Structures are given as C-alpha cells and as structure tokens.
Amino acid sequence: MSSCVFQLIQACGTVSSIQLFVRGHKELERKYYARNLKVKKTTDKALLSIGKLLKEYATKRIKKITSGKRETRYSPTRTVTVSRAGAYPNNDRGKLVKGLSTTVRFRGKGKSVLEFQSRAPYALDLEFGTRKMRARPYMRRTLAANRKAINKIIAKGVKLAL
C-alpha cells in the first residue's frame, strides 16, 4: 500500500523544514505502468474496431453495383457498368476491395494511429477524380457515414480505459 507521509521537523527551535517520504513508490510506478498498458490496449482495440467497421462498410458499398452506362473496356475486353460520378465506384476488377486495409500503428508518446487505405493503383483517381473523370469518392464518404459509430466506439474505449 502506498502512502505519503509529511513530517514537520523543527531543529534547534529556529529552522523548520518539511520532508516528504513516499512509501510504496515502486508499487505506484508499477500501477501507473500497468494502467498505461491497459489504456494502450483499449485504444488499439477501439481503433481496430473502427478499422473493421470502415473496411466492411466500404466493401459492402463498392460491391453493390450501382446503375450506370455499360461500356466495353479492358484487355481482354469485357462489358462493365460504369458508376455514376459522385457515387461509390463499382467493383469492376475487384482490386479496389482487395486493396482496402486498416492498420494500427504506434507513433510514440502513447499515440496510436489508424490507417485506412486502399492499395489499388487507381484508388486516388477514383477518390479525387482526374481531368477526364469526375470523382467517385468512397473513403471520405465511408468516414462521413460512420462518424457517429466511430464516436461511440471511441467513447466506449475511453470509458473502459479509465
């Protein structure tokens, strides 16, 4: 059990001082370290939950084929349904969905960061558009659509950590 003991010491009747003795300092250190580990684990668990939520939501929306005009593309050629500008992109070749990933990285000083990304070579073109094609944002829309759920997960994680 840790405790602080304050002692008032008077020497020779003229000089007084206060000394602080802390019993159980090592125990306090261990408890503090254990609490930090618990907070980090809880934070990482919350971030992983958010990552899973975002990945599942984006995958579901991309795989749901939206109506649009049909075109013949690619080599070998095949007919695809082109998504409307501003809508979620269609799952033409599957690379966009396969490239979706979430990673929790430790950034030092108690900071963990969730990275939500797609490694498809055309992911940025779809998200922001090009000179010849209007954007079909899916990452920003996924984040916006899940803002309330993300806040709930974070709040729950904070409560568990404390």
XYZ file of C-alpha atoms in Angstrom:
162
model
C 0.000 0.000 0.000
C 1.392 3.369 -0.923
C 1.144 6.410 1.265
C 2.633 9.850 1.601
C 3.954 10.860 4.969
C 4.577 14.511 5.733
C 6.761 15.216 8.707
C 7.382 18.589 10.179
C 10.841 18.723 11.623
C 11.983 21.551 13.864
C 15.659 21.799 14.546
C 17.165 23.986 17.283
C 13.888 25.843 17.652
C 14.622 28.264 14.792
C 14.809 26.381 11.481
C 11.898 24.312 10.286
C 11.602 22.164 7.176
C 9.199 19.727 5.616
C 10.372 16.364 4.386
C 8.294 14.106 2.158
C 8.589 10.348 2.467
C 6.716 8.213 -0.054
C 6.229 4.593 0.916
C 5.395 2.227 -1.909
C 6.870 4.388 -4.696
C 7.809 1.323 -6.752
C 4.285 -0.038 -6.348
C 2.852 3.252 -7.632
C 5.218 3.084 -10.596
C 4.071 -0.460 -11.414
C 0.390 0.537 -11.151
C 0.947 3.567 -13.376
C 2.753 1.450 -15.968
C 0.003 -1.206 -15.868
C -2.676 1.466 -16.336
C -0.778 2.886 -19.328
C -0.608 -0.591 -20.856
C -4.353 -1.024 -20.275
C -5.095 2.333 -21.901
C -2.916 1.460 -24.914
C -4.555 -1.957 -25.321
C -8.035 -0.438 -25.032
C -7.165 2.323 -27.503
C -5.717 -0.137 -30.001
C -8.764 -2.394 -29.620
C -11.081 0.579 -30.289
C -9.028 1.588 -33.337
C -9.127 -1.971 -34.683
C -12.925 -1.993 -34.248
C -13.196 1.280 -36.159
C -10.945 -0.082 -38.907
C -13.054 -3.216 -39.243
C -16.236 -1.119 -39.395
C -14.826 1.150 -42.122
C -13.477 -1.706 -44.221
C -16.745 -3.676 -44.055
C -18.851 -0.605 -44.875
C -16.702 0.416 -47.869
C -16.564 -3.168 -49.179
C -20.344 -3.535 -48.968
C -20.917 -0.240 -50.806
C -18.366 -0.939 -53.530
C -19.641 -4.463 -54.182
C -23.193 -3.160 -54.527
C -23.321 -2.401 -58.259
C -24.891 0.981 -58.918
C -26.709 1.686 -62.139
C -24.810 3.467 -64.862
C -23.976 3.147 -68.518
C -22.483 -0.082 -69.837
C -19.154 0.067 -71.663
C -16.701 -2.366 -73.160
C -13.244 -1.986 -71.615
C -10.019 -3.670 -70.622
C -7.869 -6.303 -72.209
C -9.239 -8.888 -72.700
C -12.338 -6.843 -73.412
C -15.416 -7.187 -71.308
C -18.542 -5.206 -70.577
C -18.672 -3.285 -67.302
C -21.166 -0.987 -65.613
C -19.577 2.415 -65.070
C -20.582 4.040 -61.779
C -22.133 7.484 -61.791
C -19.969 10.464 -60.850
C -20.200 11.101 -57.124
C -21.454 7.566 -56.372
C -19.452 4.736 -54.847
C -17.297 3.084 -57.519
C -18.410 -0.288 -58.872
C -16.369 -3.400 -58.200
C -15.110 -3.910 -61.767
C -11.995 -5.948 -61.269
C -12.020 -6.355 -57.500
C -8.678 -4.635 -56.896
C -10.218 -1.742 -55.009
C -11.874 -4.021 -52.443
C -8.864 -6.352 -52.216
C -6.626 -3.352 -51.636
C -8.659 -1.986 -48.706
C -6.749 -2.319 -45.468
C -6.637 -0.949 -41.958
C -3.562 -0.844 -39.763
C -2.992 0.429 -36.237
C 0.485 1.871 -35.797
C 2.167 3.084 -32.629
C 3.549 6.601 -33.126
C 5.365 7.018 -29.814
C 4.473 9.051 -26.725
C 1.318 6.982 -26.211
C -0.132 7.751 -29.645
C -1.668 5.084 -31.842
C -2.906 5.882 -35.353
C -5.447 4.055 -37.506
C -4.559 3.984 -41.200
C -7.458 3.236 -43.562
C -6.267 2.868 -47.136
C -6.650 1.184 -50.488
C -3.592 -0.017 -52.341
C -5.329 -0.293 -55.699
C -3.310 1.614 -58.310
C -6.351 3.700 -59.293
C -7.659 4.370 -55.759
C -6.674 8.051 -55.731
C -8.149 8.612 -59.197
C -11.490 7.269 -58.008
C -11.434 9.184 -54.725
C -10.500 12.590 -56.170
C -11.160 12.282 -59.904
C -8.957 13.202 -62.865
C -9.097 15.663 -65.747
C -11.203 13.177 -67.698
C -13.265 11.607 -64.905
C -15.262 13.070 -62.048
C -14.588 11.685 -58.573
C -16.256 8.582 -57.177
C -15.348 9.156 -53.510
C -15.559 6.100 -51.283
C -13.081 6.707 -48.438
C -14.365 10.150 -47.410
C -17.978 9.038 -47.793
C -17.326 5.957 -45.662
C -15.779 8.086 -42.907
C -18.618 10.612 -43.029
C -21.329 7.924 -42.978
C -19.772 6.249 -39.932
C -18.898 9.340 -37.885
C -21.479 8.645 -35.141
C -20.492 4.974 -34.848
C -16.811 5.963 -34.649
C -17.554 8.448 -31.864
C -19.449 5.758 -29.918
C -16.553 3.297 -30.244
C -14.089 5.928 -29.070
C -16.300 6.921 -26.115
C -16.681 3.286 -25.088
C -12.901 2.786 -25.360
C -12.226 5.828 -23.176
C -14.675 4.590 -20.527
C -13.027 1.158 -20.497
C -9.561 2.666 -20.260
C -10.434 4.808 -17.288
